[in-house]
PDB file of C-alpha atoms in Angstrom:
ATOM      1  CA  UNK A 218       0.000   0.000   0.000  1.00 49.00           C
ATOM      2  CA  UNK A 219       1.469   3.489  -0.704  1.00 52.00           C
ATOM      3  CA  UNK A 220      -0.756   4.973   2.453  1.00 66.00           C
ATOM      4  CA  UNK A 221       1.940   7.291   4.483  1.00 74.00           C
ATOM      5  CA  UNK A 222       1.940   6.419   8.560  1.00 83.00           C
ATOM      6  CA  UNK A 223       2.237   9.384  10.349  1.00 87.00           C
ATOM      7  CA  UNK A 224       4.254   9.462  13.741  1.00 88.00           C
ATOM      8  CA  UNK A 225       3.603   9.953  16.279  1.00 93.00           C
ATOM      9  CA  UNK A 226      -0.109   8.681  16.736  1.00 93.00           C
ATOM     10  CA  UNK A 227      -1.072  11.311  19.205  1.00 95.00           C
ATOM     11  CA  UNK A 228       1.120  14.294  20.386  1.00 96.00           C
ATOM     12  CA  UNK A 229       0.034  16.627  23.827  1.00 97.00           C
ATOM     13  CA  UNK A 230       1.652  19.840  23.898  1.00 97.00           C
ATOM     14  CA  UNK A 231       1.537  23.021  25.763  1.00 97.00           C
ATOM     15  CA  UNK A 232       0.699  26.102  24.220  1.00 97.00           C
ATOM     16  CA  UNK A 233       3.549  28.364  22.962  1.00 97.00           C
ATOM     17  CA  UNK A 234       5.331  24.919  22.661  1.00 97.00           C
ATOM     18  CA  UNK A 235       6.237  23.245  18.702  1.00 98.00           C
ATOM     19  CA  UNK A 236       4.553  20.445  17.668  1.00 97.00           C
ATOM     20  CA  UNK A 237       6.365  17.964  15.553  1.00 97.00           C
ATOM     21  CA  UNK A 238       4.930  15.350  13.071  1.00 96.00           C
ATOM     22  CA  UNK A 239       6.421  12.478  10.696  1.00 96.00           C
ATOM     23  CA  UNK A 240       5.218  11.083   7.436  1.00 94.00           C
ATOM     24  CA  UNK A 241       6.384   8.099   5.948  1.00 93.00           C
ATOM     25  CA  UNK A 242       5.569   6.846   2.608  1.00 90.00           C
ATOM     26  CA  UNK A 243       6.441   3.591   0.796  1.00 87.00           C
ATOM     27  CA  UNK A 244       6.873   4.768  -3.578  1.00 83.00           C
ATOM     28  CA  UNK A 245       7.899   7.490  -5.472  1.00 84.00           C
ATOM     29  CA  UNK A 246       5.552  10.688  -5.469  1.00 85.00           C
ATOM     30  CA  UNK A 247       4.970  13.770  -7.803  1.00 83.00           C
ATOM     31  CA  UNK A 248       4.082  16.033  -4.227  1.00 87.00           C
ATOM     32  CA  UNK A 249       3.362  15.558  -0.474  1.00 91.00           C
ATOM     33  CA  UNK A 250       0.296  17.544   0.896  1.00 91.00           C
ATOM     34  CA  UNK A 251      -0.588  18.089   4.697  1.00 94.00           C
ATOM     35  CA  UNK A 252      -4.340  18.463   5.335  1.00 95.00           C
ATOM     36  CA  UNK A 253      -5.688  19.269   8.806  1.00 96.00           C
ATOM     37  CA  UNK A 254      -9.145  18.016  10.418  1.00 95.00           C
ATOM     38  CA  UNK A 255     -10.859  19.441  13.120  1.00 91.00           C
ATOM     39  CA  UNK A 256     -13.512  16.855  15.303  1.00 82.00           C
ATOM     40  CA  UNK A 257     -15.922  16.268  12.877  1.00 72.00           C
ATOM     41  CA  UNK A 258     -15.525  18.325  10.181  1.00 77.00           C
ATOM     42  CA  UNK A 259     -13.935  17.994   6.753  1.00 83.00           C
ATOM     43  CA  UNK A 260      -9.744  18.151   5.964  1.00 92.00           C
ATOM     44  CA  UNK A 261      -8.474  21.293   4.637  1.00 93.00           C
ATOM     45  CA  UNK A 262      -4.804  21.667   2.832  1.00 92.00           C
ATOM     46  CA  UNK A 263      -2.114  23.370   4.492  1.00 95.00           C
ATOM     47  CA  UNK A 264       0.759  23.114   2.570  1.00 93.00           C
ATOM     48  CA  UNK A 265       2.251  21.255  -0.744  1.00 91.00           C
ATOM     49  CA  UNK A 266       5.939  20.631  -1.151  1.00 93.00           C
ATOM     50  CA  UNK A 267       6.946  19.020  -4.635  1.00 89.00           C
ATOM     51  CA  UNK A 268       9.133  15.914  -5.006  1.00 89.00           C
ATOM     52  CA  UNK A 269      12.281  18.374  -6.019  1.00 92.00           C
ATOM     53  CA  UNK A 270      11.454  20.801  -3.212  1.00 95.00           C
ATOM     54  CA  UNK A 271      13.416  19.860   0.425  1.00 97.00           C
ATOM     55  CA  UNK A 272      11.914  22.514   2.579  1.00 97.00           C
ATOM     56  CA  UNK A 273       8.770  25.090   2.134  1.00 96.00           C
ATOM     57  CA  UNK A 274       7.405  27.315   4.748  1.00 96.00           C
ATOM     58  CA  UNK A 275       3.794  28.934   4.827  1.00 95.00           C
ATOM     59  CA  UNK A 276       2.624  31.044   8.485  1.00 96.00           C
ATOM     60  CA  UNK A 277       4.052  28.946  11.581  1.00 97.00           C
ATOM     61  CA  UNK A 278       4.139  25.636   9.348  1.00 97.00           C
ATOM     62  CA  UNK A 279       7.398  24.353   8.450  1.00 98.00           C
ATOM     63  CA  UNK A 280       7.393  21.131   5.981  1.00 98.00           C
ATOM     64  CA  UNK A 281      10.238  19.341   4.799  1.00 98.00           C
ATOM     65  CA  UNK A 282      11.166  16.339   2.294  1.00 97.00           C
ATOM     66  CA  UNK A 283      13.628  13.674   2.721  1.00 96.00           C
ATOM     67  CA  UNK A 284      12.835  11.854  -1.058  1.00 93.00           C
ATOM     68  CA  UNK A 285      15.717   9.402  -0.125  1.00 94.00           C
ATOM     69  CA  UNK A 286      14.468   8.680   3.371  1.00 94.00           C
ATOM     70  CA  UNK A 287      10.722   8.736   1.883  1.00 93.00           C
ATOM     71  CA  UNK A 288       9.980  10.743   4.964  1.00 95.00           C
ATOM     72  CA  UNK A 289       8.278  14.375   5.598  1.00 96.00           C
ATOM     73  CA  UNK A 290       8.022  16.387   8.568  1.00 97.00           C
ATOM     74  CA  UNK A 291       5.564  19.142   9.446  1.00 98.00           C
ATOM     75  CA  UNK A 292       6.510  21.603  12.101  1.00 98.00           C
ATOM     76  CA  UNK A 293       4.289  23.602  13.465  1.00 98.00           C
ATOM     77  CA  UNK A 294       5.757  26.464  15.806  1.00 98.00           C
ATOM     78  CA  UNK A 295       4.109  28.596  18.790  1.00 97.00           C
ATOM     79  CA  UNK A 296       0.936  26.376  19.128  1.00 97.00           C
ATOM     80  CA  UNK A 297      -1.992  27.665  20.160  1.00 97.00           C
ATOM     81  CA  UNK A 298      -5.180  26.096  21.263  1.00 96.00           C
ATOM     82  CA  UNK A 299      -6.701  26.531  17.919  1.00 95.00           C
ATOM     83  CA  UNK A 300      -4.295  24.232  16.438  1.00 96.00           C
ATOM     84  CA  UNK A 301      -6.141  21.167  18.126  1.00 97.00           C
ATOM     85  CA  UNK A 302      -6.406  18.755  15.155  1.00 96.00           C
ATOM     86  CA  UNK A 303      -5.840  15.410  13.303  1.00 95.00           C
ATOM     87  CA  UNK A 304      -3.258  16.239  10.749  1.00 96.00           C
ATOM     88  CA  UNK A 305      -2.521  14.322   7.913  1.00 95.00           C
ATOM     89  CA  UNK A 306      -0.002  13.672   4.849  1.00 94.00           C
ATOM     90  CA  UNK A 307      -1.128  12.671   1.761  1.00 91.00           C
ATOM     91  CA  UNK A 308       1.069  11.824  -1.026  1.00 87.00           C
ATOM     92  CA  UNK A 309       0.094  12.323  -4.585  1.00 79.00           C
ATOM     93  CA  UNK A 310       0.932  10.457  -7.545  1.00 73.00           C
ATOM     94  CA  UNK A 311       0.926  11.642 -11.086  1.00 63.00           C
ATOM     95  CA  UNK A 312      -1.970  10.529 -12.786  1.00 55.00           C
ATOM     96  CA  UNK A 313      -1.975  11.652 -16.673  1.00 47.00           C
ATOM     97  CA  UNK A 314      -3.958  14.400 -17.421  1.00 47.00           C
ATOM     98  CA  UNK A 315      -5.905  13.014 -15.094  1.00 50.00           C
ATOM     99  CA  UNK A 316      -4.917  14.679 -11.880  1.00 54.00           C
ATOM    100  CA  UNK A 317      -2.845  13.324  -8.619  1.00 62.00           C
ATOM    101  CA  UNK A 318      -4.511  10.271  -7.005  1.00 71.00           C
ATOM    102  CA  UNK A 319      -3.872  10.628  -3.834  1.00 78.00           C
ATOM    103  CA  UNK A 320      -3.159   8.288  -0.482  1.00 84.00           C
ATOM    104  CA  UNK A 321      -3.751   9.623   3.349  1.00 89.00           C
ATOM    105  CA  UNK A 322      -1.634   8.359   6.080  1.00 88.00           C
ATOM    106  CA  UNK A 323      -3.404   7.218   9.561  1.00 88.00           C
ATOM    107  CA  UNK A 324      -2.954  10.810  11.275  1.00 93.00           C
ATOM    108  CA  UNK A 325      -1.656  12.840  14.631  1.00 95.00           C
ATOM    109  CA  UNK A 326      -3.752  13.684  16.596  1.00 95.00           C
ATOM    110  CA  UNK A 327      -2.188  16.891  18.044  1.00 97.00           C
ATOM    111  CA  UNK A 328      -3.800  18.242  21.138  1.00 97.00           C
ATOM    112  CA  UNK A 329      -2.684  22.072  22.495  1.00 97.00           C
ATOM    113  CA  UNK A 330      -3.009  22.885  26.221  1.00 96.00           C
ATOM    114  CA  UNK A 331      -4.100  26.359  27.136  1.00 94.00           C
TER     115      UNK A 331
ATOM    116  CA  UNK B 129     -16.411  30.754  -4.056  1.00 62.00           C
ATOM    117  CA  UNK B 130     -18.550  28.117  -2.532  1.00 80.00           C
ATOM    118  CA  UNK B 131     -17.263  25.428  -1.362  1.00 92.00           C
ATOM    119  CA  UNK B 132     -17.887  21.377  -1.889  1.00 95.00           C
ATOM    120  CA  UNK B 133     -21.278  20.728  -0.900  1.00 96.00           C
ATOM    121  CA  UNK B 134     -22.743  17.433   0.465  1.00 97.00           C
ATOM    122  CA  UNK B 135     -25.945  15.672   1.420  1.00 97.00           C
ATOM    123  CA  UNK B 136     -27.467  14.278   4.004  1.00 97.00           C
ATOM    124  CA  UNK B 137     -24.798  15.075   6.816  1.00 95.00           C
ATOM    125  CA  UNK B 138     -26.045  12.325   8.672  1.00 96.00           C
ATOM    126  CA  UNK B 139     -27.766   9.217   8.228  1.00 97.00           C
ATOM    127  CA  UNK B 140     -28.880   6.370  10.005  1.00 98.00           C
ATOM    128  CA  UNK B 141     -30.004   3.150   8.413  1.00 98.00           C
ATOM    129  CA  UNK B 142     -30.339  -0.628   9.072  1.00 97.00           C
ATOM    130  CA  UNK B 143     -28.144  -3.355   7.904  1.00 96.00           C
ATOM    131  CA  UNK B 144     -29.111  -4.586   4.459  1.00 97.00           C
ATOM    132  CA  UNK B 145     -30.150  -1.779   3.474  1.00 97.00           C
ATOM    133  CA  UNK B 146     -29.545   1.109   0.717  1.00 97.00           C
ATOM    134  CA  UNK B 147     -28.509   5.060   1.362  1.00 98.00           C
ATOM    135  CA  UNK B 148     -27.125   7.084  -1.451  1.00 98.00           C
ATOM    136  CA  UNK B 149     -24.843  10.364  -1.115  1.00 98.00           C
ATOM    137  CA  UNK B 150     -24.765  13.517  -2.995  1.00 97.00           C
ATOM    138  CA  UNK B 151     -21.993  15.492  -3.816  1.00 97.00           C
ATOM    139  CA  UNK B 152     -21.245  18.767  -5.635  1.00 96.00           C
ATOM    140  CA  UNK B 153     -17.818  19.855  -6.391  1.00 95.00           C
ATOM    141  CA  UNK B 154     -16.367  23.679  -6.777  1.00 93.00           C
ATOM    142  CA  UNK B 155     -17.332  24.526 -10.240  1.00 92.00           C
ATOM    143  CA  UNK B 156     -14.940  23.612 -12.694  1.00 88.00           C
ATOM    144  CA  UNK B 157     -12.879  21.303 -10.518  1.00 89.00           C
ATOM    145  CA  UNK B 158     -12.998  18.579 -13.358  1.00 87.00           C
ATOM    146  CA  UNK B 159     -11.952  16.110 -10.492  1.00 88.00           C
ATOM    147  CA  UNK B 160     -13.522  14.530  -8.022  1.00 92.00           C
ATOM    148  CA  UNK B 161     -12.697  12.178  -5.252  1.00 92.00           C
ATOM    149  CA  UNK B 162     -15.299  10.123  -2.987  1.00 96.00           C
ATOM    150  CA  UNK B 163     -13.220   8.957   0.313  1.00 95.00           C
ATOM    151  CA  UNK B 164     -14.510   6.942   3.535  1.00 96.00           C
ATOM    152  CA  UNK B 165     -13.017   7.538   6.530  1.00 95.00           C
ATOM    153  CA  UNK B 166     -13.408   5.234   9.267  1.00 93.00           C
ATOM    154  CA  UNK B 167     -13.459   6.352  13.166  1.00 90.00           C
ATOM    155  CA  UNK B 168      -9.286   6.938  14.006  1.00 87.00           C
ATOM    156  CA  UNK B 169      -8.230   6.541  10.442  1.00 89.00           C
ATOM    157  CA  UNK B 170      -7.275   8.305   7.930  1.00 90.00           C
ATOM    158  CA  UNK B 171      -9.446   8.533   4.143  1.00 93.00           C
ATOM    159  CA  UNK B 172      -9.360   5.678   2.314  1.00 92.00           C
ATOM    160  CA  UNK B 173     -10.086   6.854  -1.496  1.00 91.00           C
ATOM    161  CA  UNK B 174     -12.961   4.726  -2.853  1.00 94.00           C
ATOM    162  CA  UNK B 175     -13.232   6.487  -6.128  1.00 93.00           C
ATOM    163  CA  UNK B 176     -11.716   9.045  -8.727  1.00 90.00           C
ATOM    164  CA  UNK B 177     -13.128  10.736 -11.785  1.00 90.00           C
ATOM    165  CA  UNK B 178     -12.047  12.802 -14.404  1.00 86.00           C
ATOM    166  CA  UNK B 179     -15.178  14.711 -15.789  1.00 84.00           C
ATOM    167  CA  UNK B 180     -17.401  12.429 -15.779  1.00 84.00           C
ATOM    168  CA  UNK B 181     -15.061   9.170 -16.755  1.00 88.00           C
ATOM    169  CA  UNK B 182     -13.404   7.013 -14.059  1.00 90.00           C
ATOM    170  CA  UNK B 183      -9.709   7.411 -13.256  1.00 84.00           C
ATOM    171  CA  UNK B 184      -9.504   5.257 -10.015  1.00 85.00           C
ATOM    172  CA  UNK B 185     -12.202   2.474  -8.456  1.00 90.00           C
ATOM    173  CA  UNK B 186      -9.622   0.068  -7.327  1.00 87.00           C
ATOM    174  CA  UNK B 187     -10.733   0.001  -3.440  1.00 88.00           C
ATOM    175  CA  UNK B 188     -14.208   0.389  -4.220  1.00 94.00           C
ATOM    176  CA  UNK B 189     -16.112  -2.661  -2.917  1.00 94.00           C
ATOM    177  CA  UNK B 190     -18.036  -2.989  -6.306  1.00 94.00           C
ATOM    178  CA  UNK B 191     -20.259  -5.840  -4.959  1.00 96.00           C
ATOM    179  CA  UNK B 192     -22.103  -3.166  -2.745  1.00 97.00           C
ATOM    180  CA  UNK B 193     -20.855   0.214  -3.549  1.00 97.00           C
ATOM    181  CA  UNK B 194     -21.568   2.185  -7.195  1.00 97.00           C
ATOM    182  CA  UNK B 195     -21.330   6.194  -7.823  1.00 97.00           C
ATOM    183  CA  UNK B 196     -21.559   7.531 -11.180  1.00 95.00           C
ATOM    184  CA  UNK B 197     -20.781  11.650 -12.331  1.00 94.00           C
ATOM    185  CA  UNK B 198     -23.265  12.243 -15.460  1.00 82.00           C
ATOM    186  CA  UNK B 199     -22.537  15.398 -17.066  1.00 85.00           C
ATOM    187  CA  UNK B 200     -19.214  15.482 -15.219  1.00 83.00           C
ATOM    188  CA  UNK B 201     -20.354  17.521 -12.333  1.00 91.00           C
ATOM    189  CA  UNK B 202     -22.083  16.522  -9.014  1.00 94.00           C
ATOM    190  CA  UNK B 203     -21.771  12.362  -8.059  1.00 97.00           C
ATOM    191  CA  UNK B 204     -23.416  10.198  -6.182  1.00 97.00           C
ATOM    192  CA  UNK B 205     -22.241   7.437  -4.312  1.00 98.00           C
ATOM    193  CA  UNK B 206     -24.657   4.166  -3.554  1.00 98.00           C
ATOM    194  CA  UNK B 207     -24.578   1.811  -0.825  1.00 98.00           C
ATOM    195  CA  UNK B 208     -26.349  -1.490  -1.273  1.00 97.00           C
ATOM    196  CA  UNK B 209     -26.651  -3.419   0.818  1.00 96.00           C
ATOM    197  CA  UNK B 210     -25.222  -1.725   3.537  1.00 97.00           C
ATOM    198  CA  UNK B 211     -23.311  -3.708   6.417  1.00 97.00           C
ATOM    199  CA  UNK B 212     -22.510  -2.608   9.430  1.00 97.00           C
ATOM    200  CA  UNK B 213     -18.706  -2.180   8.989  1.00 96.00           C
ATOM    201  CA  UNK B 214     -19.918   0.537   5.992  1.00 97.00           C
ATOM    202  CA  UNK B 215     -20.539   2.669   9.177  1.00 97.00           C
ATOM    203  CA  UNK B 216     -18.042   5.546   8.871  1.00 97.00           C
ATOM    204  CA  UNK B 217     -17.821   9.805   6.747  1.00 96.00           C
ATOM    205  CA  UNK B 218     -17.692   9.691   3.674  1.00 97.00           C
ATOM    206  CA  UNK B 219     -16.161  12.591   2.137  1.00 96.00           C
ATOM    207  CA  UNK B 220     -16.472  14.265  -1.017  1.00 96.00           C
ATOM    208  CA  UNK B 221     -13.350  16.083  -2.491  1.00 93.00           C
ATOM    209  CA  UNK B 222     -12.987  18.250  -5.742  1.00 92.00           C
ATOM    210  CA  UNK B 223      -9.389  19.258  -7.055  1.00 88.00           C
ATOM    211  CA  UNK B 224      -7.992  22.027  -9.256  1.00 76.00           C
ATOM    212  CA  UNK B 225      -4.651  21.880 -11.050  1.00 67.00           C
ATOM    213  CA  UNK B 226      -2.242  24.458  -9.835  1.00 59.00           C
ATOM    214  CA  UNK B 227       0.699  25.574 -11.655  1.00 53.00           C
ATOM    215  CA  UNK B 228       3.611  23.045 -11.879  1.00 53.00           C
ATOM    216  CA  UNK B 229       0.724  20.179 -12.493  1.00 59.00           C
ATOM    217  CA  UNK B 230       0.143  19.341  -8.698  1.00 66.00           C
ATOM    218  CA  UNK B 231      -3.069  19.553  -7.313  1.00 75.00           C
ATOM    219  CA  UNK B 232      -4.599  20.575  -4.424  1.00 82.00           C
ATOM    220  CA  UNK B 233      -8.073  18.730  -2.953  1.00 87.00           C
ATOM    221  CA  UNK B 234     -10.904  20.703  -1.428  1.00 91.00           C
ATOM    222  CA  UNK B 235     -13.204  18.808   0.975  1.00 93.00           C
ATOM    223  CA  UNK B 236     -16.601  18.773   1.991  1.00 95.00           C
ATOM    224  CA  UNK B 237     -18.127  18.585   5.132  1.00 94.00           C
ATOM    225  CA  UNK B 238     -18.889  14.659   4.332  1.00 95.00           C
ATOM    226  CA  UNK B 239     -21.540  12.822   5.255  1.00 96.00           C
ATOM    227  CA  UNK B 240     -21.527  10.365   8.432  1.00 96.00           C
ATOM    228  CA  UNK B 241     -23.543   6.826   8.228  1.00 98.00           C
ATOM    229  CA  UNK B 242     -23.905   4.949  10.990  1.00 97.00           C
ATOM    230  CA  UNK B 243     -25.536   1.338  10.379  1.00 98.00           C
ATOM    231  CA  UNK B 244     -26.966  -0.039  13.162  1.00 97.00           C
TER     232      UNK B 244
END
């Protein structure tokens, strides 16, 4: 299966703190995306890096690419409480002309103390 | 720009039997995705199209599950019969192509079934 597995499972910080997440994937990709969920509500994209891109920054989010270590990281800095989430990475392959199809990992579940 | 719209948000139905979900993607987003997410995990894509033709169905249970795009814009997804393992969100996603050829998906709020 190409699904990433995100590590760790579950992550409790304080607020102020940085909150860390892996991704690991198994094949080649075209990009990596990181999509947040809030409890029971849809995903929403946070940040693409592309397969020849190492690091990319957007806000407090920090992403990076290891293509030889099929890994990704997703930093987030100065957490607030707001930031309480599942995030996940989904890698994309290239589909022709036919858009990315895409495979989610199993998630962090990232929890922010006030 | 409105976003991807879905219907019912929730539904409850009884083993064996059938529920169907709607789904309208951003206009012009020529694809769109139909996930299920279980409780704890992440989406599981069930089904891609392109317009209205189908790019990805390989993890579709096809004994049970069926969605069809006519005219290439809105979908709908079928259940039947439904089990009780079925229970779960199913989310709708639409994507765009950005510049470089990657894409980016935009979800809906899905649609959770719970089959008692």
């Amino acid at each position: 299966s190409q699904q990433g597995e995100e590590d760790p499972q579950a992550l409790s910080i304080q607020e102020g703190e940085n909150a860390t997440m892996n991704c690991s994937y198994k094949t080649s990709i075209n990009n990596l995306q990181w999509y947040r969920q809030n409890s029971g509500r849809g995903l929403v994209h946070l940040i693409l890096i592309r397969s020849n891109e190492r690091e990319k920054h957007s806000g407090r989010l920090r992403v990076t690419l290891d293509t030889s270590k099929k890994s990704s990281s997703l930093l987030i800095t100065a957490s607030r409480a707001a930031d309480t989430a599942s995030y996940f990475c989904a890698t994309a392959l290239r589909g022709i002309n036919t858009g990315n199809q895409f495979y989610f990992g199993t998630g962090t579940s990232l929890t922010v103390i006030p | 720009e409105a976003g991807v719209a879905q219907s019912p948000r929730y539904k409850i139905i009884e083993k064996r039997q059938s529920v169907a979900f709607w789904c309208n993607p951003i206009s012009g987003h020529a694809t769109l995705y139909w996930y299920q997410q279980i409780l704890g995990q992440g989406p599981k894509l069930l089904i891609q199209f392109q317009n209205n033709g189908v790019v990805d169905d390989s993890q579709l249970p096809k004994d049970r599950f069926s969605a069809e795009r006519l005219k290439g814009v809105d979908s709908t997804l079928k259940i039947q019969p439904a089990k009780l393992e079925d229970s779960a969100v199913y989310l709708c996603a639409s994507s765009t192509r950005l510049t470089g050829g990657s894409y980016e998906q935009y979800f809906g709020p899905g649609t959770r079934l719970t089959v008692t």
